Steps between C-alpha positions, in 0.01 A plus 500: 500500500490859507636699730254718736626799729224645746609844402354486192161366639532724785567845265277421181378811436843705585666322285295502202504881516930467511463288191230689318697628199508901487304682274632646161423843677692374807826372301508840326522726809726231635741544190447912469558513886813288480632696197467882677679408810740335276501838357559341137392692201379342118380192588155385626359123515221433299271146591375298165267188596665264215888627620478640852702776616774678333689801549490719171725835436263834526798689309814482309817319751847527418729207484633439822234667704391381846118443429397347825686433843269283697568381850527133569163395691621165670859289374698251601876359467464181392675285842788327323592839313565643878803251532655668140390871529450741831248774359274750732188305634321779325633626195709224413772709401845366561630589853842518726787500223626337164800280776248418709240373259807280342682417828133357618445279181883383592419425865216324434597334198786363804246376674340257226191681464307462209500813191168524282616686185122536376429097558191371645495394875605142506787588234771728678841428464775443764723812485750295645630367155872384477516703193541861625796639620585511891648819607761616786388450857328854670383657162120351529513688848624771359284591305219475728609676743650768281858490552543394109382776289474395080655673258186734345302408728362845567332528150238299660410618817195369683314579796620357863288269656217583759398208737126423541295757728346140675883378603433153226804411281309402193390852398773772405495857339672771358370816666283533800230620293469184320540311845187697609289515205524060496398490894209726446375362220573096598791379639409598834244238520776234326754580698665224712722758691420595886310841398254283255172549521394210359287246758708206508902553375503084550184549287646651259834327455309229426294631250867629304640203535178281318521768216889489490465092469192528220425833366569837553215672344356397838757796641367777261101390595634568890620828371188556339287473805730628722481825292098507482478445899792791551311721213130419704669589818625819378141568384287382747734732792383800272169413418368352794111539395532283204385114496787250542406395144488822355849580651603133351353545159733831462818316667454232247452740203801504319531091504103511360627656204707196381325234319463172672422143497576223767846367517426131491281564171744703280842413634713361159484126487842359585650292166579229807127445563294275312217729388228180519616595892401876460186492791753296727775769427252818578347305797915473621571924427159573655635258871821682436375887508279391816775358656694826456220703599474345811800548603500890429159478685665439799759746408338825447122444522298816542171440630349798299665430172361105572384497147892525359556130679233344286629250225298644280696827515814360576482289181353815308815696564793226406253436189537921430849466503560144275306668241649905560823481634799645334868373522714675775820555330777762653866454324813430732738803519728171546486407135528919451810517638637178315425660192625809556832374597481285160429838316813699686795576269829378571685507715258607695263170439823283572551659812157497619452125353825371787165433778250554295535206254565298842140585584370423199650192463424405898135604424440299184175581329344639816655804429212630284194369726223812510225503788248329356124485658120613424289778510 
């Protein structure tokens, strides 16, 4: 049977204008206002109705030219990545230092826990394998704490870490700037530290932990409606003669640009599932999402953005991003350091090699794990 949310009865017509595809004229503003505050110059998108949209070179480039510098709308660490790679909550750049980053896969490779070298969920490994190397008592500590500084080390500097503005210890940064720019725009409201501002923290933790245990695309939707309620606040506190929908329409503006379907209808059929079983299957995704959306419901519902808690939205956006979403991929300066040691001349590569080979060989392959997420 299918599955019926009284949002989407109760909003009709507010949602049909969310999911009323832009107009040609529309996209191209969109694009040529996106491009001038990018401040890029020789490119321009053109639309074709048989191909879409494509961005096309207004002038000669050289190799090797930045063309276009975007800024990431909405992205997510994939959840067992966080257990391999500490990265800013924001940039995803990698943050503290190259002994830390290493003396954290250590630790927690001591503790059993599971390493996903690019597997599927399901399929992680135990890093506690009897096949790498154990090394001296006090050196995993030491390098966390900094007391054991690497040989090199300093060609790859990175930025120290700066906790979360709401006091939670999921979220982590590498400037203040970055820490500020994610509250604003949505961790505020998916915060589960004591300055959230979400409605129910036990709300939320919930809703994490269902998309930790089945998906967690369901994490970048949150972070997708989080952002359009934070954007229609901002809005609505400068505008205060506009209609709520008005005010909504332009929060929701740059998600409207994407193109969309419903989750449960063009979500990649699993080889696992017998495809005589496909309504069954859709029916299943479609329980799932409302599930999920439930549960953020009761996390961060906004009674003005009402229409964002509809399933029909809700599946609308994760159905945007299983058809548009791009591989999150930022390389370890962990497997950068290995190699430059490996590229060092002697002696000085022998020299350096005395604790770093013991790292290398403690670490196993999880030395060259990258963050690894979605945008």
């Amino acid at each position: 049977m299918e599955t019926k949310c009284p949002v989407d009865a109760k909003c009709a017509a507010e949602i049909s204008a969310m999911l009323t595809p832009p107009s040609p004229l529309q996209l191209q503003e969109y694009f040529e206002e996106i491009i001038s505050e990018r401040k890029c110059h020789g490119i321009e998108v053109k639309q074709d109705g048989n191909l879409s949209k494509g961005v096309y070179a207004t002038m000669e480039l050289k190799e090797g030219e930045l063309i276009l510098k975007d800024k990431i709308l909405v992205g997510l660490q994939h959840v067992p990545n966080k257990l391999d790679c500490l990265v800013c909550g924001y940039c995803f750049q990698f943050i503290e230092s190259v002994e830390y980053q290493i003396g954290r896969k250590l630790y927690l490779q001591s503790l059993g826990v599971p390493s996903c070298n690019g597997c599927d969920e399901g399929e992680c490994s135990s890093s506690s394998s009897n096949n790498k190397a154990c090394l001296p008592e006090g050196v995993i500590a030491a390098l966390m704490n900094g007391e054991l500084v690497l040989p090199y080390s300093d060609k790859f500097p990175l930025p120290s870490t700066v906790p979360c503005p709401g006091g939670c210890q999921e979220a982590y940064y590498c400037s203040k700037s970055c820490a500020q720019t994610d509250w604003e725009s949505s961790h505020s409201l998916l915060c589960t530290g004591e300055r959230s501002e979400s409605v129910s923290i036990e709300a939320l933790s919930k809703f994490i932990q269902h998309a930790t245990e089945t998906n967690d695309i369901f994490l970048l939707a949150a972070k997708t409606i989080s952002f359009t309620i934070l954007r229609y606040r901002k809005l609505k506190a400068a505008n205060a003669d506009r209609s709520e929908l008005s005010l909504l329409l332009e929060a929701w503006k740059p998600i409207s640009m994407g193109y969309k379907r419903r989750w449960w209808e063009c979500i990649s059929f699993p080889d696992d599932v017998d495809r005589s079983d496909d309504t069954a299957f859709r029916m299943q995704i479609q329980q799932l999402a409302f599930k999920s959306l439930q549960l953020l419901k009761a996390a961060i519902f906004d009674e003005e953005c009402e229409p964002l808690f509809s399933l029909e939205i809700y599946g609308n956006i994760i159905g945007m991003f299983e058809l548009n979403n791009l591989d999150l991929v930022v390389a370890s300066p962990v497997e950068d350091y290995f190699l430059y040691i490996d590229d060092l001349p002697d002696p000085e590569k022998e020299k350096a090699e005395k604790i770093a080979r013991q790292l290398l060989d403690a670490l196993g392959d999880d030395y060259s794990i990258c963050c690894q997420g979605m945008i």
